PDB file of C-alpha atoms in Angstrom:
ATOM      1  CA  MET A   1     -15.721   5.531 -17.267  1.00 93.00           C
ATOM      2  CA  LYS A   2     -16.154   7.968 -14.399  1.00 96.00           C
ATOM      3  CA  VAL A   3     -13.949   7.837 -11.301  1.00 97.00           C
ATOM      4  CA  LEU A   4     -14.312   9.809  -8.095  1.00 97.00           C
ATOM      5  CA  ILE A   5     -11.121  10.560  -6.153  1.00 97.00           C
ATOM      6  CA  ILE A   6     -11.276  11.527  -2.490  1.00 97.00           C
ATOM      7  CA  GLY A   7      -7.990  13.149  -1.493  1.00 93.00           C
ATOM      8  CA  LEU A   8      -6.056  14.598  -4.409  1.00 91.00           C
ATOM      9  CA  GLY A   9      -2.555  14.515  -2.986  1.00 87.00           C
ATOM     10  CA  SER A  10       0.695  13.185  -4.431  1.00 87.00           C
ATOM     11  CA  ILE A  11      -0.261   9.511  -4.380  1.00 92.00           C
ATOM     12  CA  ALA A  12      -3.686  10.251  -5.902  1.00 93.00           C
ATOM     13  CA  LYS A  13      -1.972  12.059  -8.767  1.00 93.00           C
ATOM     14  CA  LYS A  14       0.016   8.876  -9.468  1.00 94.00           C
ATOM     15  CA  HIS A  15      -3.248   6.949  -9.695  1.00 95.00           C
ATOM     16  CA  LEU A  16      -4.723   9.711 -11.860  1.00 93.00           C
ATOM     17  CA  PHE A  17      -1.767   9.502 -14.274  1.00 94.00           C
ATOM     18  CA  ALA A  18      -2.087   5.708 -14.414  1.00 95.00           C
ATOM     19  CA  LEU A  19      -5.828   5.912 -15.064  1.00 95.00           C
ATOM     20  CA  ARG A  20      -5.294   8.245 -18.006  1.00 95.00           C
ATOM     21  CA  GLN A  21      -2.691   5.878 -19.442  1.00 95.00           C
ATOM     22  CA  ILE A  22      -5.274   3.088 -19.349  1.00 95.00           C
ATOM     23  CA  ASP A  23      -8.230   5.178 -20.570  1.00 94.00           C
ATOM     24  CA  SER A  24      -7.492   8.641 -21.953  1.00 94.00           C
ATOM     25  CA  SER A  25     -11.199   9.444 -21.971  1.00 95.00           C
ATOM     26  CA  VAL A  26     -11.756   8.705 -18.262  1.00 95.00           C
ATOM     27  CA  GLU A  27     -13.854  11.292 -16.462  1.00 96.00           C
ATOM     28  CA  ILE A  28     -12.302  12.358 -13.167  1.00 96.00           C
ATOM     29  CA  VAL A  29     -14.230  13.953 -10.312  1.00 96.00           C
ATOM     30  CA  ALA A  30     -12.419  14.960  -7.116  1.00 95.00           C
ATOM     31  CA  PHE A  31     -14.014  15.515  -3.727  1.00 95.00           C
ATOM     32  CA  ARG A  32     -12.255  18.498  -2.134  1.00 91.00           C
ATOM     33  CA  SER A  33     -12.467  19.464   1.520  1.00 83.00           C
ATOM     34  CA  SER A  34     -11.838  23.145   0.839  1.00 78.00           C
ATOM     35  CA  LEU A  35     -13.199  25.661  -1.644  1.00 76.00           C
ATOM     36  CA  ASP A  36      -9.623  26.941  -1.929  1.00 74.00           C
ATOM     37  CA  ALA A  37      -8.369  23.589  -3.244  1.00 76.00           C
ATOM     38  CA  SER A  38      -6.267  23.758  -6.378  1.00 79.00           C
ATOM     39  CA  ILE A  39      -7.758  23.149  -9.792  1.00 80.00           C
ATOM     40  CA  GLU A  40      -6.269  20.183 -11.654  1.00 83.00           C
ATOM     41  CA  ASP A  41      -6.434  20.052 -15.417  1.00 88.00           C
ATOM     42  CA  GLY A  42      -9.322  17.900 -16.591  1.00 91.00           C
ATOM     43  CA  VAL A  43     -10.630  17.265 -13.079  1.00 93.00           C
ATOM     44  CA  LYS A  44     -14.060  18.376 -11.848  1.00 94.00           C
ATOM     45  CA  ASN A  45     -14.153  19.395  -8.178  1.00 93.00           C
ATOM     46  CA  VAL A  46     -17.108  18.737  -5.850  1.00 93.00           C
ATOM     47  CA  TYR A  47     -17.267  19.941  -2.275  1.00 92.00           C
ATOM     48  CA  ASN A  48     -20.292  18.331  -0.613  1.00 90.00           C
ATOM     49  CA  TRP A  49     -20.782  14.683   0.377  1.00 91.00           C
ATOM     50  CA  ASP A  50     -24.272  14.731  -1.138  1.00 88.00           C
ATOM     51  CA  ASP A  51     -22.735  15.545  -4.520  1.00 88.00           C
ATOM     52  CA  ILE A  52     -20.841  12.231  -4.566  1.00 88.00           C
ATOM     53  CA  LYS A  53     -23.954  10.094  -5.117  1.00 85.00           C
ATOM     54  CA  LYS A  54     -25.175  12.529  -7.764  1.00 90.00           C
ATOM     55  CA  GLU A  55     -21.985  11.972  -9.773  1.00 91.00           C
ATOM     56  CA  LEU A  56     -22.685   8.213 -10.071  1.00 91.00           C
ATOM     57  CA  PRO A  57     -19.017   7.144 -10.394  1.00 94.00           C
ATOM     58  CA  ASP A  58     -18.078   3.673 -11.622  1.00 94.00           C
ATOM     59  CA  PHE A  59     -15.708   3.393  -8.658  1.00 95.00           C
ATOM     60  CA  ILE A  60     -14.096   5.511  -5.974  1.00 97.00           C
ATOM     61  CA  ILE A  61     -10.398   5.996  -5.204  1.00 98.00           C
ATOM     62  CA  LEU A  62      -9.907   6.758  -1.520  1.00 98.00           C
ATOM     63  CA  SER A  63      -6.548   8.465  -1.004  1.00 96.00           C
ATOM     64  CA  ASN A  64      -7.087  11.018   1.730  1.00 95.00           C
ATOM     65  CA  PRO A  65      -5.047  10.843   4.975  1.00 92.00           C
ATOM     66  CA  THR A  66      -5.163   7.397   6.580  1.00 94.00           C
ATOM     67  CA  TYR A  67      -6.761   8.609   9.791  1.00 94.00           C
ATOM     68  CA  LEU A  68      -9.806   9.734   7.774  1.00 96.00           C
ATOM     69  CA  HIS A  69     -10.331   6.418   5.955  1.00 97.00           C
ATOM     70  CA  ALA A  70     -12.825   4.852   8.361  1.00 97.00           C
ATOM     71  CA  GLU A  71     -14.993   7.973   8.547  1.00 97.00           C
ATOM     72  CA  THR A  72     -14.880   8.448   4.780  1.00 97.00           C
ATOM     73  CA  ILE A  73     -15.758   4.822   3.987  1.00 98.00           C
ATOM     74  CA  GLY A  74     -18.708   5.162   6.366  1.00 96.00           C
ATOM     75  CA  ARG A  75     -19.926   8.135   4.285  1.00 95.00           C
ATOM     76  CA  ILE A  76     -19.492   6.573   0.851  1.00 96.00           C
ATOM     77  CA  ILE A  77     -20.428   2.948   1.460  1.00 95.00           C
ATOM     78  CA  ASP A  78     -24.050   3.538   0.472  1.00 93.00           C
ATOM     79  CA  CYS A  79     -22.951   4.639  -2.996  1.00 93.00           C
ATOM     80  CA  GLY A  80     -22.700   0.902  -3.638  1.00 93.00           C
ATOM     81  CA  VAL A  81     -19.716   1.153  -5.984  1.00 93.00           C
ATOM     82  CA  PRO A  82     -16.281  -0.497  -5.768  1.00 94.00           C
ATOM     83  CA  ILE A  83     -13.718   1.285  -3.569  1.00 96.00           C
ATOM     84  CA  PHE A  84      -9.997   1.411  -4.352  1.00 97.00           C
ATOM     85  CA  ILE A  85      -8.332   2.281  -1.030  1.00 98.00           C
ATOM     86  CA  GLU A  86      -4.804   3.632  -0.692  1.00 96.00           C
ATOM     87  CA  LYS A  87      -2.723   1.785   1.890  1.00 96.00           C
ATOM     88  CA  PRO A  88      -2.783   1.393   4.819  1.00 96.00           C
ATOM     89  CA  VAL A  89      -6.462   0.621   5.094  1.00 97.00           C
ATOM     90  CA  PHE A  90      -6.844   2.318   8.500  1.00 97.00           C
ATOM     91  CA  ALA A  91      -4.664   4.175  10.982  1.00 94.00           C
ATOM     92  CA  SER A  92      -5.564   1.809  13.822  1.00 95.00           C
ATOM     93  CA  ILE A  93      -7.393  -1.390  14.603  1.00 96.00           C
ATOM     94  CA  GLY A  94     -10.447  -2.026  16.779  1.00 97.00           C
ATOM     95  CA  GLU A  95     -14.106  -2.970  17.004  1.00 97.00           C
ATOM     96  CA  GLU A  96     -15.297   0.113  15.084  1.00 96.00           C
ATOM     97  CA  LYS A  97     -13.190  -0.853  12.059  1.00 98.00           C
ATOM     98  CA  GLU A  98     -14.344  -4.480  12.244  1.00 98.00           C
ATOM     99  CA  LYS A  99     -18.004  -3.437  12.232  1.00 98.00           C
ATOM    100  CA  LEU A 100     -17.356  -1.266   9.175  1.00 98.00           C
ATOM    101  CA  ILE A 101     -15.712  -4.175   7.368  1.00 98.00           C
ATOM    102  CA  GLN A 102     -18.663  -6.390   8.271  1.00 98.00           C
ATOM    103  CA  LYS A 103     -21.054  -3.836   6.777  1.00 97.00           C
ATOM    104  CA  ILE A 104     -19.018  -3.708   3.546  1.00 96.00           C
ATOM    105  CA  THR A 105     -19.098  -7.509   3.339  1.00 94.00           C
ATOM    106  CA  GLU A 106     -22.836  -7.656   3.979  1.00 95.00           C
ATOM    107  CA  GLN A 107     -23.505  -5.076   1.269  1.00 94.00           C
ATOM    108  CA  GLY A 108     -21.275  -6.871  -1.218  1.00 92.00           C
ATOM    109  CA  ILE A 109     -19.072  -3.831  -1.882  1.00 92.00           C
ATOM    110  CA  ILE A 110     -15.980  -4.658  -3.941  1.00 92.00           C
ATOM    111  CA  THR A 111     -12.860  -3.329  -2.245  1.00 94.00           C
ATOM    112  CA  TYR A 112      -9.167  -3.351  -3.017  1.00 95.00           C
ATOM    113  CA  VAL A 113      -6.380  -1.913  -0.847  1.00 97.00           C
ATOM    114  CA  ALA A 114      -3.512  -0.604  -2.947  1.00 96.00           C
ATOM    115  CA  CYS A 115      -0.176  -2.285  -2.300  1.00 95.00           C
ATOM    116  CA  ASN A 116       1.515  -1.831  -5.647  1.00 97.00           C
ATOM    117  CA  LEU A 117       4.655  -3.819  -4.826  1.00 98.00           C
ATOM    118  CA  ARG A 118       2.648  -6.978  -5.453  1.00 98.00           C
ATOM    119  CA  PHE A 119       2.977  -5.949  -9.108  1.00 98.00           C
ATOM    120  CA  LEU A 120       6.762  -5.532  -9.056  1.00 99.00           C
ATOM    121  CA  HIS A 121       8.166  -8.105 -11.470  1.00 99.00           C
ATOM    122  CA  ALA A 122      11.020  -9.214  -9.223  1.00 99.00           C
ATOM    123  CA  LEU A 123       8.618  -9.994  -6.374  1.00 99.00           C
ATOM    124  CA  GLN A 124       6.222 -11.802  -8.687  1.00 99.00           C
ATOM    125  CA  LYS A 125       9.115 -13.881 -10.013  1.00 99.00           C
ATOM    126  CA  ILE A 126      10.553 -14.805  -6.586  1.00 99.00           C
ATOM    127  CA  LYS A 127       7.091 -15.813  -5.405  1.00 99.00           C
ATOM    128  CA  GLU A 128       7.047 -18.435  -8.145  1.00 98.00           C
ATOM    129  CA  ILE A 129      10.670 -19.516  -7.667  1.00 98.00           C
ATOM    130  CA  ILE A 130      10.470 -20.329  -3.968  1.00 97.00           C
ATOM    131  CA  LYS A 131       7.498 -22.646  -4.408  1.00 96.00           C
ATOM    132  CA  SER A 132      10.050 -25.362  -5.173  1.00 96.00           C
ATOM    133  CA  GLU A 133      12.590 -24.336  -2.523  1.00 97.00           C
ATOM    134  CA  ARG A 134      13.097 -25.266   1.135  1.00 98.00           C
ATOM    135  CA  VAL A 135      13.215 -21.897   2.913  1.00 99.00           C
ATOM    136  CA  ASN A 136      15.241 -21.568   6.134  1.00 99.00           C
ATOM    137  CA  GLU A 137      15.293 -17.816   6.761  1.00 99.00           C
ATOM    138  CA  VAL A 138      14.025 -14.561   5.237  1.00 99.00           C
ATOM    139  CA  ASN A 139      15.435 -11.089   5.884  1.00 99.00           C
ATOM    140  CA  VAL A 140      13.524  -8.042   4.632  1.00 99.00           C
ATOM    141  CA  TYR A 141      14.868  -4.507   4.845  1.00 99.00           C
ATOM    142  CA  CYS A 142      13.502  -1.117   3.848  1.00 99.00           C
ATOM    143  CA  GLY A 143      15.302   2.028   4.892  1.00 98.00           C
ATOM    144  CA  SER A 144      15.326   5.548   3.479  1.00 97.00           C
ATOM    145  CA  TYR A 145      15.628   9.131   4.675  1.00 97.00           C
ATOM    146  CA  LEU A 146      12.252  10.749   5.406  1.00 97.00           C
ATOM    147  CA  PRO A 147      13.410  14.364   4.794  1.00 96.00           C
ATOM    148  CA  ASP A 148      14.285  13.352   1.205  1.00 96.00           C
ATOM    149  CA  TRP A 149      10.833  11.974   0.452  1.00 94.00           C
ATOM    150  CA  ARG A 150       9.178  15.290  -0.324  1.00 89.00           C
ATOM    151  CA  PRO A 151      11.672  17.998  -1.351  1.00 88.00           C
ATOM    152  CA  ASN A 152      10.896  21.538  -0.177  1.00 88.00           C
ATOM    153  CA  VAL A 153       8.321  20.252   2.346  1.00 90.00           C
ATOM    154  CA  ASP A 154       8.824  20.221   6.115  1.00 94.00           C
ATOM    155  CA  PHE A 155       8.854  16.472   6.764  1.00 94.00           C
ATOM    156  CA  ARG A 156       7.768  16.988  10.382  1.00 94.00           C
ATOM    157  CA  LYS A 157       4.394  18.333   9.222  1.00 92.00           C
ATOM    158  CA  VAL A 158       3.413  15.529   6.846  1.00 90.00           C
ATOM    159  CA  TYR A 159       1.365  12.521   7.936  1.00 89.00           C
ATOM    160  CA  SER A 160       4.385  10.194   7.864  1.00 93.00           C
ATOM    161  CA  ALA A 161       5.840  11.970  10.896  1.00 94.00           C
ATOM    162  CA  ASN A 162       2.612  12.292  12.881  1.00 93.00           C
ATOM    163  CA  LYS A 163       1.086   9.414  14.796  1.00 91.00           C
ATOM    164  CA  GLU A 164      -2.399  10.940  15.038  1.00 88.00           C
ATOM    165  CA  MET A 165      -2.569  11.200  11.235  1.00 88.00           C
ATOM    166  CA  GLY A 166      -1.746   7.539  10.733  1.00 88.00           C
ATOM    167  CA  GLY A 167       1.979   8.060  10.332  1.00 93.00           C
ATOM    168  CA  GLY A 168       4.885   5.962  11.454  1.00 96.00           C
ATOM    169  CA  VAL A 169       7.227   3.674   9.577  1.00 97.00           C
ATOM    170  CA  HIS A 170       5.184   0.593  10.545  1.00 96.00           C
ATOM    171  CA  LEU A 171       2.177   1.926   8.615  1.00 95.00           C
ATOM    172  CA  ASP A 172       3.890   4.017   5.954  1.00 94.00           C
ATOM    173  CA  LEU A 173       6.044   1.087   4.858  1.00 96.00           C
ATOM    174  CA  ILE A 174       3.361  -1.568   5.282  1.00 97.00           C
ATOM    175  CA  HIS A 175       4.280  -2.631   1.725  1.00 98.00           C
ATOM    176  CA  GLU A 176       7.006  -4.868   3.174  1.00 98.00           C
ATOM    177  CA  LEU A 177       4.675  -6.663   5.556  1.00 98.00           C
ATOM    178  CA  ASP A 178       2.093  -6.912   2.811  1.00 98.00           C
ATOM    179  CA  TYR A 179       4.346  -8.662   0.311  1.00 99.00           C
ATOM    180  CA  VAL A 180       5.709 -10.992   2.996  1.00 99.00           C
ATOM    181  CA  TYR A 181       2.122 -11.982   3.801  1.00 98.00           C
ATOM    182  CA  TRP A 182       1.350 -12.308   0.079  1.00 98.00           C
ATOM    183  CA  ILE A 183       4.371 -14.520  -0.619  1.00 98.00           C
ATOM    184  CA  PHE A 184       4.573 -16.621   2.562  1.00 98.00           C
ATOM    185  CA  GLY A 185       1.079 -16.473   4.011  1.00 97.00           C
ATOM    186  CA  ASN A 186      -0.154 -15.823   7.527  1.00 97.00           C
ATOM    187  CA  PRO A 187       2.504 -16.305  10.273  1.00 98.00           C
ATOM    188  CA  ILE A 188       1.782 -18.504  13.271  1.00 98.00           C
ATOM    189  CA  GLU A 189       3.558 -16.156  15.705  1.00 98.00           C
ATOM    190  CA  THR A 190       4.622 -12.524  15.548  1.00 98.00           C
ATOM    191  CA  ASN A 191       6.739 -10.082  17.519  1.00 98.00           C
ATOM    192  CA  ALA A 192       7.133  -6.350  16.936  1.00 97.00           C
ATOM    193  CA  VAL A 193       9.435  -3.627  18.260  1.00 98.00           C
ATOM    194  CA  LEU A 194       8.398  -0.053  17.383  1.00 97.00           C
ATOM    195  CA  ARG A 195      10.714   2.777  18.435  1.00 96.00           C
ATOM    196  CA  ASN A 196      12.025   6.279  17.828  1.00 93.00           C
ATOM    197  CA  ASN A 197      15.718   5.651  17.276  1.00 91.00           C
ATOM    198  CA  SER A 198      16.880   8.651  15.287  1.00 93.00           C
ATOM    199  CA  SER A 199      17.445  12.382  15.651  1.00 94.00           C
ATOM    200  CA  LEU A 200      14.609  13.226  13.260  1.00 95.00           C
ATOM    201  CA  ASN A 201      12.533  14.349  16.252  1.00 92.00           C
ATOM    202  CA  ILE A 202       9.224  13.147  14.891  1.00 96.00           C
ATOM    203  CA  GLN A 203       6.209  12.017  16.874  1.00 92.00           C
ATOM    204  CA  ALA A 204       5.605   8.772  14.971  1.00 95.00           C
ATOM    205  CA  CYS A 205       7.937   5.776  15.237  1.00 96.00           C
ATOM    206  CA  ASP A 206      10.896   5.837  12.843  1.00 98.00           C
ATOM    207  CA  TYR A 207      12.040   2.233  13.412  1.00 98.00           C
ATOM    208  CA  ALA A 208      10.190  -1.074  13.296  1.00 98.00           C
ATOM    209  CA  ASN A 209      11.577  -4.567  13.723  1.00 98.00           C
ATOM    210  CA  TYR A 210       9.339  -7.575  13.146  1.00 99.00           C
ATOM    211  CA  THR A 211       9.846 -11.287  13.502  1.00 99.00           C
ATOM    212  CA  TRP A 212       7.219 -13.509  11.916  1.00 99.00           C
ATOM    213  CA  ALA A 213       7.412 -17.227  12.637  1.00 99.00           C
ATOM    214  CA  TYR A 214       6.223 -19.887  10.223  1.00 99.00           C
ATOM    215  CA  ASN A 215       6.297 -23.664  10.617  1.00 97.00           C
ATOM    216  CA  ASP A 216       9.777 -24.127   9.122  1.00 97.00           C
ATOM    217  CA  PHE A 217      11.388 -20.671   9.095  1.00 98.00           C
ATOM    218  CA  CYS A 218      11.262 -17.121  10.400  1.00 99.00           C
ATOM    219  CA  VAL A 219      11.018 -13.784   8.615  1.00 99.00           C
ATOM    220  CA  SER A 220      12.794 -10.692   9.923  1.00 99.00           C
ATOM    221  CA  VAL A 221      11.537  -7.296   8.715  1.00 99.00           C
ATOM    222  CA  ILE A 222      13.377  -4.050   9.506  1.00 99.00           C
ATOM    223  CA  LEU A 223      11.930  -0.672   8.518  1.00 99.00           C
ATOM    224  CA  ASN A 224      13.288   2.827   9.140  1.00 98.00           C
ATOM    225  CA  TYR A 225      12.983   6.484   8.162  1.00 98.00           C
ATOM    226  CA  TYR A 226      16.615   7.521   8.805  1.00 97.00           C
ATOM    227  CA  ARG A 227      18.825   5.636   6.328  1.00 98.00           C
ATOM    228  CA  ARG A 228      20.598   8.191   4.141  1.00 96.00           C
ATOM    229  CA  THR A 229      21.256   5.757   1.290  1.00 98.00           C
ATOM    230  CA  PRO A 230      18.011   3.982   0.392  1.00 98.00           C
ATOM    231  CA  LYS A 231      17.918   0.214   0.564  1.00 99.00           C
ATOM    232  CA  ARG A 232      14.956  -2.051  -0.149  1.00 99.00           C
ATOM    233  CA  SER A 233      15.610  -5.749  -0.309  1.00 99.00           C
ATOM    234  CA  MET A 234      14.636  -9.299   0.588  1.00 99.00           C
ATOM    235  CA  GLU A 235      17.111 -12.097   1.222  1.00 99.00           C
ATOM    236  CA  ILE A 236      15.822 -15.692   1.212  1.00 99.00           C
ATOM    237  CA  VAL A 237      18.167 -18.315   2.627  1.00 99.00           C
ATOM    238  CA  CYS A 238      17.273 -21.732   1.212  1.00 98.00           C
ATOM    239  CA  ASP A 239      18.847 -25.178   1.398  1.00 98.00           C
ATOM    240  CA  SER A 240      20.076 -24.727  -2.179  1.00 97.00           C
ATOM    241  CA  GLY A 241      21.512 -21.241  -1.746  1.00 98.00           C
ATOM    242  CA  ILE A 242      20.641 -17.579  -1.205  1.00 99.00           C
ATOM    243  CA  TYR A 243      18.231 -15.459  -3.227  1.00 99.00           C
ATOM    244  CA  TYR A 244      18.666 -11.707  -2.977  1.00 99.00           C
ATOM    245  CA  VAL A 245      15.874  -9.504  -4.319  1.00 99.00           C
ATOM    246  CA  ASP A 246      16.749  -5.839  -4.831  1.00 99.00           C
ATOM    247  CA  LEU A 247      13.465  -4.014  -5.106  1.00 98.00           C
ATOM    248  CA  LEU A 248      15.129  -0.759  -6.195  1.00 98.00           C
ATOM    249  CA  LYS A 249      16.926  -2.502  -9.082  1.00 98.00           C
ATOM    250  CA  ASN A 250      14.008  -4.888  -9.731  1.00 99.00           C
ATOM    251  CA  ASN A 251      16.331  -7.874 -10.006  1.00 99.00           C
ATOM    252  CA  ILE A 252      17.121 -11.202  -8.342  1.00 99.00           C
ATOM    253  CA  VAL A 253      20.584 -12.548  -7.559  1.00 99.00           C
ATOM    254  CA  TYR A 254      21.048 -16.240  -6.714  1.00 99.00           C
ATOM    255  CA  ASN A 255      24.328 -17.319  -5.175  1.00 98.00           C
ATOM    256  CA  GLU A 256      25.934 -14.068  -6.430  1.00 96.00           C
ATOM    257  CA  HIS A 257      24.691 -14.492 -10.021  1.00 98.00           C
ATOM    258  CA  GLU A 258      21.885 -12.419 -11.458  1.00 99.00           C
ATOM    259  CA  ILE A 259      19.074 -14.698 -12.627  1.00 99.00           C
ATOM    260  CA  PHE A 260      16.347 -12.145 -13.252  1.00 99.00           C
ATOM    261  CA  SER A 261      16.041  -8.449 -14.053  1.00 99.00           C
ATOM    262  CA  SER A 262      13.291  -6.189 -15.330  1.00 99.00           C
ATOM    263  CA  ASP A 263      13.180  -2.740 -16.913  1.00 98.00           C
ATOM    264  CA  GLN A 264       9.878  -2.110 -15.135  1.00 98.00           C
ATOM    265  CA  GLN A 265       9.929   0.974 -12.907  1.00 95.00           C
ATOM    266  CA  ILE A 266       7.998   1.508  -9.692  1.00 92.00           C
ATOM    267  CA  LYS A 267       5.718   4.000 -11.454  1.00 92.00           C
ATOM    268  CA  ASP A 268       4.700   1.235 -13.863  1.00 96.00           C
ATOM    269  CA  THR A 269       3.268  -0.802 -10.987  1.00 97.00           C
ATOM    270  CA  TYR A 270       0.568   1.818 -10.417  1.00 96.00           C
ATOM    271  CA  LYS A 271      -0.747   1.325 -13.935  1.00 96.00           C
ATOM    272  CA  GLU A 272      -0.563  -2.481 -13.673  1.00 96.00           C
ATOM    273  CA  GLN A 273      -2.348  -2.363 -10.329  1.00 96.00           C
ATOM    274  CA  LEU A 274      -5.210  -0.238 -11.661  1.00 96.00           C
ATOM    275  CA  ALA A 275      -5.503  -2.409 -14.763  1.00 94.00           C
ATOM    276  CA  PHE A 276      -5.808  -5.438 -12.482  1.00 93.00           C
ATOM    277  CA  PHE A 277      -8.507  -3.698 -10.432  1.00 94.00           C
ATOM    278  CA  LEU A 278     -10.429  -2.691 -13.550  1.00 92.00           C
ATOM    279  CA  ASP A 279     -10.226  -6.239 -14.898  1.00 89.00           C
ATOM    280  CA  TYR A 280     -11.782  -7.430 -11.673  1.00 84.00           C
ATOM    281  CA  ILE A 281     -14.680  -4.982 -11.457  1.00 77.00           C
ATOM    282  CA  LEU A 282     -15.398  -5.062 -15.196  1.00 72.00           C
ATOM    283  CA  LYS A 283     -14.636  -8.700 -16.049  1.00 74.00           C
ATOM    284  CA  GLY A 284     -15.161 -10.507 -12.764  1.00 67.00           C
ATOM    285  CA  LYS A 285     -11.600 -11.762 -12.342  1.00 68.00           C
ATOM    286  CA  ASN A 286     -10.403 -12.793  -8.894  1.00 65.00           C
ATOM    287  CA  VAL A 287      -9.015 -10.022  -6.728  1.00 74.00           C
ATOM    288  CA  PHE A 288      -6.662 -10.063  -3.759  1.00 88.00           C
ATOM    289  CA  ASN A 289      -6.092  -7.668  -0.892  1.00 92.00           C
ATOM    290  CA  SER A 290      -9.710  -6.841  -0.199  1.00 94.00           C
ATOM    291  CA  ILE A 291     -10.417  -4.721   2.858  1.00 96.00           C
ATOM    292  CA  GLU A 292     -10.770  -7.935   4.886  1.00 96.00           C
ATOM    293  CA  GLU A 293      -7.294  -9.184   3.925  1.00 96.00           C
ATOM    294  CA  ALA A 294      -5.700  -5.759   4.311  1.00 97.00           C
ATOM    295  CA  TYR A 295      -7.135  -5.459   7.822  1.00 98.00           C
ATOM    296  CA  LYS A 296      -5.601  -8.824   8.770  1.00 97.00           C
ATOM    297  CA  ILE A 297      -2.208  -7.519   7.638  1.00 98.00           C
ATOM    298  CA  LEU A 298      -2.739  -4.233   9.508  1.00 97.00           C
ATOM    299  CA  CYS A 299      -3.359  -6.203  12.712  1.00 97.00           C
ATOM    300  CA  LEU A 300       0.067  -7.791  12.259  1.00 96.00           C
ATOM    301  CA  CYS A 301       1.694  -4.347  12.339  1.00 92.00           C
ATOM    302  CA  TYR A 302       1.132  -3.945  16.078  1.00 88.00           C
TER     303      TYR A 302
END
């Protein structure tokens, strides 16, 4: 198996590690934008777009900065191979993106947009549990401290902090909106508040507050970059009681009693996600979160 990676940053290296766990003989080729790019062990670098087609990869992992996704997909679409796209799918919405998606659909290109929390065991379990419950209210929260994300790196210079690079908590933490959509479906009404609330002094928004309305209940989603003690959770208030999902602990508490826990770590979800993608492109299994679905979720971010 040969895989081409475009954008060999920190998230790409997680995918690279997961790939090698699945297939130790995988051949990795990386498209690099600079001749001065670092050399990674066991990775072949290429520097020209024309070289991509010559490599004939089995699929492409697109993990360069979000604001470059649309341009890059436009360049690689004619390779005709499946594309594994790091979230979020684009940095903005609009007619140009919709035309690109239409072209992908017309050419029958297999796409998957990476939202690895769909593979977190606690979320998979709660998705099954609530099928038999009457839901009244859902409260989702994800807060952490942006300066702690990348030690020894000026957080103001990374894409997360810069709007023009596709940064902002509403896009960076799209995982929360993605799993709400995956579990509960498409809302019938939405409202969003995007703000800069903190003293981080970044250009991109550091606070997002969403309300999604469904036929019988509402979902509240709060995201931020400034919480010193990380918290990532979902509370589901049902007729029968309250389910509390702690994504950091990977467990579920129901009416103050733990009913599910898993030893799975977040890093394990990257491997499970890639295995799922490979099963689809190699064995024809059903896939979710194609570029079409991911774009629908992106539209709900604004």
